[in-house]
mmCIF file of C-alpha atoms and ligand atoms in Angstrom:
data_model
loop_
_atom_site.group_PDB
_atom_site.id
_atom_site.type_symbol
_atom_site.label_atom_id
_atom_site.label_comp_id
_atom_site.label_asym_id
_atom_site.label_seq_id
_atom_site.Cartn_x
_atom_site.Cartn_y
_atom_site.Cartn_z
ATOM 1 C CA MET A 28 82.202 115.830 121.585
ATOM 2 C CA PRO A 29 84.278 118.138 123.801
ATOM 3 C CA GLU A 30 85.277 121.410 122.203
ATOM 4 C CA PRO A 31 88.973 122.244 122.156
ATOM 5 C CA THR A 32 89.978 124.787 124.745
ATOM 6 C CA ASP A 33 92.785 126.137 122.602
ATOM 7 C CA ARG A 34 92.243 126.400 118.868
ATOM 8 C CA ARG A 35 95.977 126.825 118.279
ATOM 9 C CA TYR A 36 96.442 123.082 118.576
ATOM 10 C CA GLY A 37 93.378 121.792 116.774
ATOM 11 C CA PRO A 38 91.133 120.158 115.906
ATOM 12 C CA ALA A 39 90.349 122.548 113.077
ATOM 13 C CA PRO A 40 86.767 123.225 112.027
ATOM 14 C CA LEU A 41 85.615 121.258 109.004
ATOM 15 C CA PRO A 42 86.556 123.079 105.796
ATOM 16 C CA ARG A 43 84.057 124.090 103.143
ATOM 17 C CA PRO A 44 83.461 121.348 100.518
ATOM 18 C CA ARG A 45 84.786 121.779 96.981
ATOM 19 C CA GLY A 46 82.707 119.343 94.951
ATOM 20 C CA PRO A 47 80.242 116.472 95.194
ATOM 21 C CA LEU A 48 82.536 114.039 96.971
ATOM 22 C CA SER A 49 83.776 116.408 99.659
ATOM 23 C CA THR A 50 80.206 117.713 100.059
ATOM 24 C CA ALA A 51 78.945 114.198 100.784
ATOM 25 C CA LEU A 52 81.837 113.487 103.125
ATOM 26 C CA VAL A 53 81.537 116.722 105.124
ATOM 27 C CA ARG A 54 77.798 116.129 105.473
ATOM 28 C CA ALA A 55 78.435 112.603 106.769
ATOM 29 C CA LEU A 56 81.163 113.678 109.189
ATOM 30 C CA ARG A 57 78.740 116.044 110.927
ATOM 31 C CA ARG A 58 76.732 112.996 112.010
ATOM 32 C CA ALA A 59 77.603 109.988 114.144
ATOM 33 C CA PRO A 60 79.804 107.387 112.408
ATOM 34 C CA HIS A 61 77.764 105.369 109.931
ATOM 35 C CA ASP A 62 78.229 103.556 106.645
ATOM 36 C CA LEU A 63 78.744 105.978 103.778
ATOM 37 C CA ALA A 64 76.597 105.538 100.683
ATOM 38 C CA ALA A 65 77.731 102.432 98.835
ATOM 39 C CA GLY A 66 80.020 103.277 95.953
ATOM 40 C CA LEU A 67 80.662 106.864 97.066
ATOM 41 C CA GLY A 68 83.677 107.938 95.047
ATOM 42 C CA GLY A 69 83.524 104.784 92.959
ATOM 43 C CA ASP A 70 83.495 106.769 89.722
ATOM 44 C CA LEU A 71 86.509 108.882 90.641
ATOM 45 C CA ASP A 72 88.508 109.712 87.546
ATOM 46 C CA PRO A 73 89.797 113.274 87.795
ATOM 47 C CA ALA A 74 91.720 114.625 84.820
ATOM 48 C CA ASP A 75 94.538 115.797 87.078
ATOM 49 C CA PRO A 76 94.351 114.244 90.541
ATOM 50 C CA LEU A 77 97.114 116.492 91.884
ATOM 51 C CA THR A 78 95.162 119.684 91.266
ATOM 52 C CA ASP A 79 91.614 118.375 91.619
ATOM 53 C CA GLU A 80 90.029 120.384 94.437
ATOM 54 C CA ASP A 81 87.358 117.823 95.313
ATOM 55 C CA LEU A 82 89.764 114.865 95.374
ATOM 56 C CA GLN A 83 92.500 116.610 97.337
ATOM 57 C CA LEU A 84 90.084 117.967 99.927
ATOM 58 C CA THR A 85 88.462 114.541 100.276
ATOM 59 C CA LEU A 86 91.869 113.001 100.936
ATOM 60 C CA PHE A 87 92.718 115.750 103.404
ATOM 61 C CA LEU A 88 89.417 115.258 105.241
ATOM 62 C CA CYS A 89 90.144 111.529 105.582
ATOM 63 C CA TYR A 90 93.783 111.905 106.583
ATOM 64 C CA GLU A 91 93.174 114.587 109.195
ATOM 65 C CA LEU A 92 91.160 112.070 111.203
ATOM 66 C CA HIS A 93 94.552 110.458 111.983
ATOM 67 C CA TYR A 94 96.132 113.744 113.063
ATOM 68 C CA ARG A 95 94.049 116.080 115.239
ATOM 69 C CA GLY A 96 90.626 115.093 113.903
ATOM 70 C CA TRP A 97 87.984 117.691 113.099
ATOM 71 C CA ARG A 98 86.190 119.944 115.527
ATOM 72 C CA GLY A 99 82.783 118.537 116.375
ATOM 73 C CA VAL A 100 83.404 115.303 114.441
ATOM 74 C CA ASP A 101 83.041 111.998 116.261
ATOM 75 C CA GLU A 102 86.435 110.365 116.763
ATOM 76 C CA GLY A 103 84.937 107.008 115.802
ATOM 77 C CA TRP A 104 85.146 108.081 112.159
ATOM 78 C CA GLU A 105 88.899 107.480 112.161
ATOM 79 C CA TRP A 106 88.520 103.728 111.602
ATOM 80 C CA GLN A 107 85.028 103.636 110.092
ATOM 81 C CA PRO A 108 85.346 100.912 107.401
ATOM 82 C CA SER A 109 83.349 102.647 104.661
ATOM 83 C CA LEU A 110 85.341 105.869 105.156
ATOM 84 C CA LEU A 111 88.579 103.910 104.865
ATOM 85 C CA ALA A 112 87.234 102.320 101.680
ATOM 86 C CA LEU A 113 86.467 105.778 100.290
ATOM 87 C CA ARG A 114 89.967 106.908 101.227
ATOM 88 C CA ALA A 115 91.451 103.931 99.400
ATOM 89 C CA ARG A 116 89.411 104.802 96.286
ATOM 90 C CA ALA A 117 90.643 108.404 96.466
ATOM 91 C CA GLU A 118 94.254 107.327 97.023
ATOM 92 C CA ARG A 119 94.408 105.191 93.889
ATOM 93 C CA PRO A 120 94.303 108.027 91.328
ATOM 94 C CA PHE A 121 96.497 110.166 93.595
ATOM 95 C CA GLU A 122 99.262 107.589 93.866
ATOM 96 C CA ALA A 123 98.968 106.691 90.165
ATOM 97 C CA ALA A 124 99.404 110.362 89.245
ATOM 98 C CA LEU A 125 102.495 110.610 91.442
ATOM 99 C CA ARG A 126 104.017 107.562 89.791
ATOM 100 C CA ARG A 127 103.248 108.972 86.338
ATOM 101 C CA LEU A 128 104.830 112.258 87.360
ATOM 102 C CA VAL A 129 108.209 110.933 88.509
ATOM 103 C CA GLY A 130 108.391 107.335 87.290
ATOM 104 C CA SER A 131 110.873 105.050 89.035
ATOM 105 C CA PRO A 132 114.150 106.888 89.523
ATOM 106 C CA PRO A 133 117.043 104.441 88.997
ATOM 107 C CA VAL A 134 119.263 103.579 91.947
ATOM 108 C CA PRO A 135 122.830 104.535 90.942
ATOM 109 C CA SER A 136 125.815 102.337 91.660
ATOM 110 C CA GLY A 137 126.875 104.832 94.336
ATOM 111 C CA GLY A 138 123.842 103.868 96.407
ATOM 112 C CA VAL A 139 120.779 105.605 97.732
ATOM 113 C CA ALA A 140 122.569 108.674 99.143
ATOM 114 C CA ALA A 141 124.127 109.288 95.735
ATOM 115 C CA GLY A 142 120.696 108.825 94.143
ATOM 116 C CA LEU A 143 119.186 111.396 96.477
ATOM 117 C CA ALA A 144 121.981 113.829 95.663
ATOM 118 C CA GLU A 145 121.313 113.357 91.934
ATOM 119 C CA ILE A 146 117.592 114.020 92.346
ATOM 120 C CA VAL A 147 118.251 117.142 94.398
ATOM 121 C CA ALA A 148 120.882 118.392 91.945
ATOM 122 C CA ALA A 149 118.461 117.943 89.039
ATOM 123 C CA ASP A 150 115.713 119.862 90.831
ATOM 124 C CA ASP A 151 115.382 123.032 88.797
ATOM 125 C CA GLY A 152 112.151 124.269 90.291
ATOM 126 C CA PRO A 153 110.617 127.697 89.685
ATOM 127 C CA PRO A 154 112.501 130.401 91.624
ATOM 128 C CA LEU A 155 110.007 130.802 94.463
ATOM 129 C CA ALA A 156 112.604 131.355 97.198
ATOM 130 C CA ALA A 157 114.527 133.910 95.147
ATOM 131 C CA THR A 158 111.284 135.751 94.370
ATOM 132 C CA LEU A 159 110.308 135.861 98.026
ATOM 133 C CA GLN A 160 113.778 137.058 98.941
ATOM 134 C CA ARG A 161 113.997 139.861 96.402
ATOM 135 C CA HIS A 162 110.648 140.861 94.961
ATOM 136 C CA ALA A 163 107.566 139.631 96.810
ATOM 137 C CA ASP A 164 105.473 142.228 98.571
ATOM 138 C CA LEU A 165 103.971 141.718 101.988
ATOM 139 C CA THR A 166 100.671 140.447 100.612
ATOM 140 C CA GLN A 167 102.465 137.793 98.577
ATOM 141 C CA PHE A 168 104.628 136.798 101.536
ATOM 142 C CA ARG A 169 101.514 136.441 103.661
ATOM 143 C CA GLU A 170 100.023 134.187 100.983
ATOM 144 C CA PHE A 171 103.124 131.996 100.977
ATOM 145 C CA VAL A 172 103.037 131.683 104.754
ATOM 146 C CA ALA A 173 99.305 130.874 104.735
ATOM 147 C CA HIS A 174 99.920 128.066 102.223
ATOM 148 C CA ARG A 175 102.780 126.659 104.263
ATOM 149 C CA SER A 176 100.902 126.906 107.554
ATOM 150 C CA VAL A 177 98.970 123.732 106.728
ATOM 151 C CA TYR A 178 102.230 121.810 107.080
ATOM 152 C CA HIS A 179 104.353 123.926 109.388
ATOM 153 C CA LEU A 180 101.773 124.034 112.208
ATOM 154 C CA ARG A 181 102.180 120.273 112.424
ATOM 155 C CA GLU A 182 105.723 120.167 111.151
ATOM 156 C CA ALA A 183 107.416 116.777 111.461
ATOM 157 C CA ASP A 184 104.243 114.902 112.413
ATOM 158 C CA PRO A 185 103.782 112.937 109.148
ATOM 159 C CA HIS A 186 107.364 111.661 109.236
ATOM 160 C CA SER A 187 106.979 110.552 112.846
ATOM 161 C CA TRP A 188 104.711 107.790 111.563
ATOM 162 C CA ALA A 189 107.873 106.079 110.345
ATOM 163 C CA LEU A 190 109.224 105.658 113.877
ATOM 164 C CA PRO A 191 107.344 102.513 114.936
ATOM 165 C CA ARG A 192 107.951 101.064 111.483
ATOM 166 C CA LEU A 193 111.725 101.215 111.724
ATOM 167 C CA GLY A 194 114.447 99.630 113.802
ATOM 168 C CA GLY A 195 118.195 100.035 113.972
ATOM 169 C CA PRO A 196 120.251 102.831 112.429
ATOM 170 C CA ALA A 197 117.424 104.416 110.426
ATOM 171 C CA LYS A 198 115.308 104.723 113.547
ATOM 172 C CA ALA A 199 118.155 106.333 115.472
ATOM 173 C CA ALA A 200 118.705 108.829 112.653
ATOM 174 C CA LEU A 201 115.019 109.688 112.440
ATOM 175 C CA VAL A 202 114.848 110.258 116.190
ATOM 176 C CA GLU A 203 117.839 112.588 115.936
ATOM 177 C CA ILE A 204 116.126 114.683 113.243
ATOM 178 C CA GLN A 205 112.688 114.661 114.819
ATOM 179 C CA THR A 206 114.098 115.652 118.200
ATOM 180 C CA ASP A 207 115.283 118.913 116.655
ATOM 181 C CA GLU A 208 111.986 119.398 114.809
ATOM 182 C CA TYR A 209 110.150 119.071 118.113
ATOM 183 C CA GLY A 210 112.447 121.559 119.843
ATOM 184 C CA ASN A 211 114.182 118.923 121.965
ATOM 185 C CA GLY A 212 111.034 118.748 124.016
ATOM 186 C CA ARG A 213 110.796 122.495 124.626
ATOM 187 C CA LEU A 214 107.523 123.991 123.475
ATOM 188 C CA ASP A 215 108.993 127.392 122.643
ATOM 189 C CA ARG A 216 111.589 125.760 120.365
ATOM 190 C CA MET A 217 109.300 123.400 118.498
ATOM 191 C CA HIS A 218 109.447 124.310 114.843
ATOM 192 C CA ALA A 219 105.659 124.408 114.671
ATOM 193 C CA GLU A 220 105.650 126.976 117.467
ATOM 194 C CA LEU A 221 108.378 129.055 115.817
ATOM 195 C CA PHE A 222 106.217 129.119 112.716
ATOM 196 C CA ARG A 223 103.181 130.167 114.738
ATOM 197 C CA ARG A 224 105.130 133.270 115.757
ATOM 198 C CA THR A 225 105.897 134.018 112.108
ATOM 199 C CA LEU A 226 102.180 133.837 111.347
ATOM 200 C CA ASP A 227 101.451 136.061 114.322
ATOM 201 C CA ARG A 228 104.033 138.662 113.309
ATOM 202 C CA LEU A 229 102.463 138.777 109.854
ATOM 203 C CA GLY A 230 99.050 139.364 111.387
ATOM 204 C CA LEU A 231 97.738 135.996 110.213
ATOM 205 C CA ASP A 232 95.476 133.623 112.111
ATOM 206 C CA THR A 233 97.665 131.183 114.058
ATOM 207 C CA GLY A 234 94.957 128.556 114.616
ATOM 208 C CA TYR A 235 95.634 124.988 113.534
ATOM 209 C CA GLY A 236 94.127 124.575 110.082
ATOM 210 C CA ALA A 237 92.994 128.208 110.019
ATOM 211 C CA HIS A 238 93.997 128.646 106.371
ATOM 212 C CA LEU A 239 92.575 125.425 104.962
ATOM 213 C CA ASP A 240 89.711 127.078 103.105
ATOM 214 C CA ALA A 241 92.143 129.535 101.550
ATOM 215 C CA VAL A 242 94.638 127.093 100.059
ATOM 216 C CA PRO A 243 94.133 125.344 96.697
ATOM 217 C CA ALA A 244 94.389 121.662 95.797
ATOM 218 C CA VAL A 245 98.092 121.788 94.994
ATOM 219 C CA THR A 246 98.866 122.935 98.536
ATOM 220 C CA LEU A 247 96.689 120.179 99.951
ATOM 221 C CA ALA A 248 98.522 117.757 97.654
ATOM 222 C CA THR A 249 101.896 118.645 99.208
ATOM 223 C CA ASN A 250 100.381 117.651 102.564
ATOM 224 C CA ASN A 251 98.412 114.649 101.339
ATOM 225 C CA LEU A 252 101.612 113.282 99.843
ATOM 226 C CA MET A 253 103.204 113.091 103.298
ATOM 227 C CA SER A 254 100.068 111.549 104.784
ATOM 228 C CA LEU A 255 99.846 108.937 102.009
ATOM 229 C CA PHE A 256 103.465 107.935 102.609
ATOM 230 C CA GLY A 257 103.124 108.171 106.377
ATOM 231 C CA LEU A 258 99.972 106.111 106.776
ATOM 232 C CA HIS A 259 101.018 103.180 104.606
ATOM 233 C CA ARG A 260 103.769 100.990 105.990
ATOM 234 C CA ARG A 261 104.439 99.715 102.466
ATOM 235 C CA LEU A 262 105.509 103.279 101.585
ATOM 236 C CA ARG A 263 107.937 103.759 104.499
ATOM 237 C CA GLY A 264 110.852 104.003 102.081
ATOM 238 C CA ALA A 265 109.088 106.774 100.182
ATOM 239 C CA LEU A 266 108.342 108.550 103.470
ATOM 240 C CA LEU A 267 112.022 108.614 104.399
ATOM 241 C CA GLY A 268 112.940 109.713 100.880
ATOM 242 C CA HIS A 269 110.417 112.520 101.181
ATOM 243 C CA LEU A 270 111.936 113.695 104.441
ATOM 244 C CA ALA A 271 115.432 113.499 102.993
ATOM 245 C CA ALA A 272 114.412 115.579 99.971
ATOM 246 C CA TYR A 273 112.929 118.222 102.266
ATOM 247 C CA GLU A 274 116.014 118.327 104.482
ATOM 248 C CA MET A 275 118.391 118.404 101.513
ATOM 249 C CA THR A 276 116.630 121.332 99.837
ATOM 250 C CA SER A 277 115.864 123.419 102.887
ATOM 251 C CA SER A 278 118.895 125.365 104.025
ATOM 252 C CA LEU A 279 119.320 127.819 101.139
ATOM 253 C CA PRO A 280 115.606 128.550 100.544
ATOM 254 C CA ASN A 281 115.093 129.176 104.245
ATOM 255 C CA ARG A 282 117.935 131.687 104.242
ATOM 256 C CA ARG A 283 116.165 133.413 101.367
ATOM 257 C CA TYR A 284 112.775 133.403 103.099
ATOM 258 C CA GLY A 285 114.331 134.983 106.190
ATOM 259 C CA ASN A 286 116.085 137.587 104.081
ATOM 260 C CA GLY A 287 112.828 138.350 102.291
ATOM 261 C CA LEU A 288 111.071 139.008 105.585
ATOM 262 C CA ARG A 289 113.950 141.235 106.735
ATOM 263 C CA ARG A 290 113.724 143.178 103.468
ATOM 264 C CA LEU A 291 110.054 143.765 104.243
ATOM 265 C CA GLY A 292 110.938 145.088 107.698
ATOM 266 C CA LEU A 293 109.916 142.105 109.827
ATOM 267 C CA ASP A 294 111.863 141.420 113.015
ATOM 268 C CA GLU A 295 113.847 138.452 114.287
ATOM 269 C CA VAL A 296 110.804 136.878 115.923
ATOM 270 C CA ALA A 297 109.201 136.649 112.483
ATOM 271 C CA THR A 298 112.339 135.284 110.813
ATOM 272 C CA ARG A 299 113.398 132.865 113.567
ATOM 273 C CA PHE A 300 111.596 129.869 112.040
ATOM 274 C CA TYR A 301 113.494 130.330 108.788
ATOM 275 C CA ASP A 302 116.817 131.252 110.428
ATOM 276 C CA GLU A 303 116.625 128.135 112.592
ATOM 277 C CA HIS A 304 116.303 125.933 109.500
ATOM 278 C CA VAL A 305 119.388 127.368 107.807
ATOM 279 C CA GLU A 306 121.631 125.813 110.453
ATOM 280 C CA ALA A 307 119.541 122.831 111.502
ATOM 281 C CA ASP A 308 118.887 121.514 108.012
ATOM 282 C CA ALA A 309 122.513 121.797 106.943
ATOM 283 C CA VAL A 310 123.051 119.097 109.596
ATOM 284 C CA HIS A 311 119.797 117.229 108.955
ATOM 285 C CA GLU A 312 120.676 116.954 105.272
ATOM 286 C CA GLN A 313 123.638 114.718 106.025
ATOM 287 C CA ILE A 314 121.807 112.637 108.618
ATOM 288 C CA ALA A 315 118.831 112.158 106.313
ATOM 289 C CA ALA A 316 120.763 111.032 103.259
ATOM 290 C CA HIS A 317 123.394 108.813 104.874
ATOM 291 C CA ASP A 318 122.134 107.660 108.272
ATOM 292 C CA LEU A 319 118.379 107.671 107.681
ATOM 293 C CA CYS A 320 117.932 106.569 104.064
ATOM 294 C CA GLY A 321 121.314 104.866 103.829
ATOM 295 C CA GLY A 322 120.619 103.126 107.135
ATOM 296 C CA LEU A 323 117.219 101.914 105.939
ATOM 297 C CA VAL A 324 118.555 100.537 102.694
ATOM 298 C CA ARG A 325 121.441 98.751 104.401
ATOM 299 C CA VAL A 326 118.814 96.801 106.379
ATOM 300 C CA GLU A 327 116.149 96.626 103.652
ATOM 301 C CA PRO A 328 117.967 96.899 100.285
ATOM 302 C CA THR A 329 114.799 96.408 98.261
ATOM 303 C CA LEU A 330 113.479 99.780 99.480
ATOM 304 C CA ALA A 331 116.118 101.869 97.662
ATOM 305 C CA GLY A 332 113.829 102.569 94.719
ATOM 306 C CA ASP A 333 110.999 103.610 97.036
ATOM 307 C CA VAL A 334 113.283 106.074 98.815
ATOM 308 C CA LEU A 335 114.147 107.732 95.517
ATOM 309 C CA PHE A 336 110.511 107.708 94.402
ATOM 310 C CA GLY A 337 109.502 109.501 97.608
ATOM 311 C CA ALA A 338 112.230 112.104 97.197
ATOM 312 C CA ALA A 339 111.392 112.725 93.549
ATOM 313 C CA ALA A 340 107.664 112.975 94.331
ATOM 314 C CA ALA A 341 108.309 115.473 97.139
ATOM 315 C CA LEU A 342 110.278 117.776 94.867
ATOM 316 C CA ALA A 343 107.943 117.369 91.881
ATOM 317 C CA VAL A 344 104.821 118.309 93.846
ATOM 318 C CA ASP A 345 106.692 121.197 95.439
ATOM 319 C CA ARG A 346 107.635 122.412 91.949
ATOM 320 C CA MET A 347 103.948 122.420 91.039
ATOM 321 C CA PHE A 348 103.230 124.369 94.216
ATOM 322 C CA ALA A 349 105.944 126.929 93.444
ATOM 323 C CA ALA A 350 104.743 127.288 89.852
ATOM 324 C CA HIS A 351 101.209 127.919 91.055
ATOM 325 C CA LEU A 352 102.313 130.776 93.310
ATOM 326 C CA LEU A 353 104.608 132.390 90.759
ATOM 327 C CA ASP A 354 102.130 132.007 87.876
ATOM 328 C CA SER A 355 99.343 133.505 89.981
ATOM 329 C CA TRP A 356 101.465 136.477 90.984
ATOM 330 C CA ALA A 357 102.751 137.000 87.435
ATOM 331 C CA ALA A 358 99.133 137.171 86.284
ATOM 332 C CA GLY A 359 98.314 139.706 88.993
ATOM 333 C CA ARG A 360 96.139 137.210 90.905
ATOM 334 C CA SER A 361 96.155 135.891 94.426
ATOM 335 C CA SER A 362 97.505 132.357 94.772
ATOM 336 C CA LEU A 363 94.852 131.663 97.404
ATOM 337 C CA ARG A 364 91.218 130.685 96.856
ATOM 338 C CA ALA A 365 90.106 133.201 99.455
ATOM 339 C CA PRO A 366 91.897 135.809 101.554
ATOM 340 C CA ALA A 367 93.977 134.326 104.363
ATOM 341 C CA PRO A 368 92.239 134.821 107.711
ATOM 342 C CA ARG A 369 93.904 137.544 109.756
ATOM 343 C CA THR A 370 94.185 137.987 113.480
ATOM 344 C CA ILE A 371 91.474 140.171 114.955
ATOM 345 C CA SER A 372 93.844 142.515 116.694
ATOM 346 C CA VAL A 373 97.508 142.900 115.947
ATOM 347 C CA PRO A 374 99.652 144.942 118.304
ATOM 348 C CA ALA A 375 100.888 147.916 116.307
ATOM 349 C CA THR A 376 104.403 147.309 117.597
ATOM 350 C CA ALA A 377 104.467 143.801 116.178
ATOM 351 C CA LEU A 378 104.474 144.873 112.577
ATOM 352 C CA PRO A 379 106.673 147.170 110.538
ATOM 353 C CA SER A 380 105.014 150.308 109.243
ATOM 354 C CA THR A 381 104.699 148.751 105.794
ATOM 355 C CA ALA A 382 102.711 145.916 107.310
ATOM 356 C CA ALA A 383 100.425 147.842 109.626
ATOM 357 C CA GLY A 384 98.479 149.627 106.927
ATOM 358 C CA PRO A 385 96.692 146.810 105.104
ATOM 359 C CA LEU A 386 95.640 145.263 108.390
ATOM 360 C CA ALA A 387 93.545 148.163 109.537
ATOM 361 C CA GLY A 388 89.973 147.089 110.078
ATOM 362 C CA VAL A 389 90.601 143.470 109.240
ATOM 363 C CA ALA A 390 88.694 140.998 111.364
HETATM 364 FE FE1 FE2 B 407 111.837 122.003 110.880
HETATM 365 FE FE1 FE2 B 408 114.966 119.705 109.465
#
């Protein structure tokens, strides 16, 4: 198995297991592809699948085989039948919990775009963005960025799985959005690369998957949700609804995140990722609701409910994520399972004076 020459782009090293199932899976993945023990995961019945560390990590381990894979893990595992069977067993309680959480949002007479607008308007999530703008200290901001790095370092990839599954107006709209997300083909403008610079400015490890061991189940769940929707063609409506919900709730929070970093003394290189989204997502919001989701439903009317389910699920899991961060901070705790890995050496000029101190001596 060739080793990656640049750890920025993955594959990430296998994360540490979090329970019996992920322990068995990580152990198996270190070996050549083979049949997993019969019935592995057959007794899965977590009390809360969305926050169950072992279940969410198991799903993440399986899904990542379809993204960058894992460092040192044989690529043949991606389609190993017994691993796919395990993934299916792990997906069942996950999807059931999502459906319990948001039900089946009704499609209003105004159509799917109106339904999306209703779901977004009703989203009264915990005030994470306002807290980061006004009150969070640098340690808390670093935690937030470490959580988000799991998604932002591969931003847009899960929604790209919809492309070969669509035709017509929805496909054109998705290409228009994704083209921006991927920097119009310019590496230095790809949103994932803009985010890497934010991580770097904050003195955090910029490697793909570098913060996996630090983030809890709820953060993995926000990512596994996109992978679940992205990897199942039957859930393509939910995948587009998920993207629409993200685009429709992005502009204002990103303005706040950028302002929070400026308040903490970070420069425009650090805030560029967020600043870029203020403008871009004000446009994407319209494309996503009307051209993407509206376009899909004009061709496949029966998918309207799925679109709204995906949007509602995206916002509901994000509310759980926001509540976890704010509750942890209110209790004087870190929201991470372990400290976020830092860069070994940070140029003193890259950080404001308030940021340079805590980094001293950090490896
Ligand atoms: Fe983006
Ligand atoms: Fe966007």
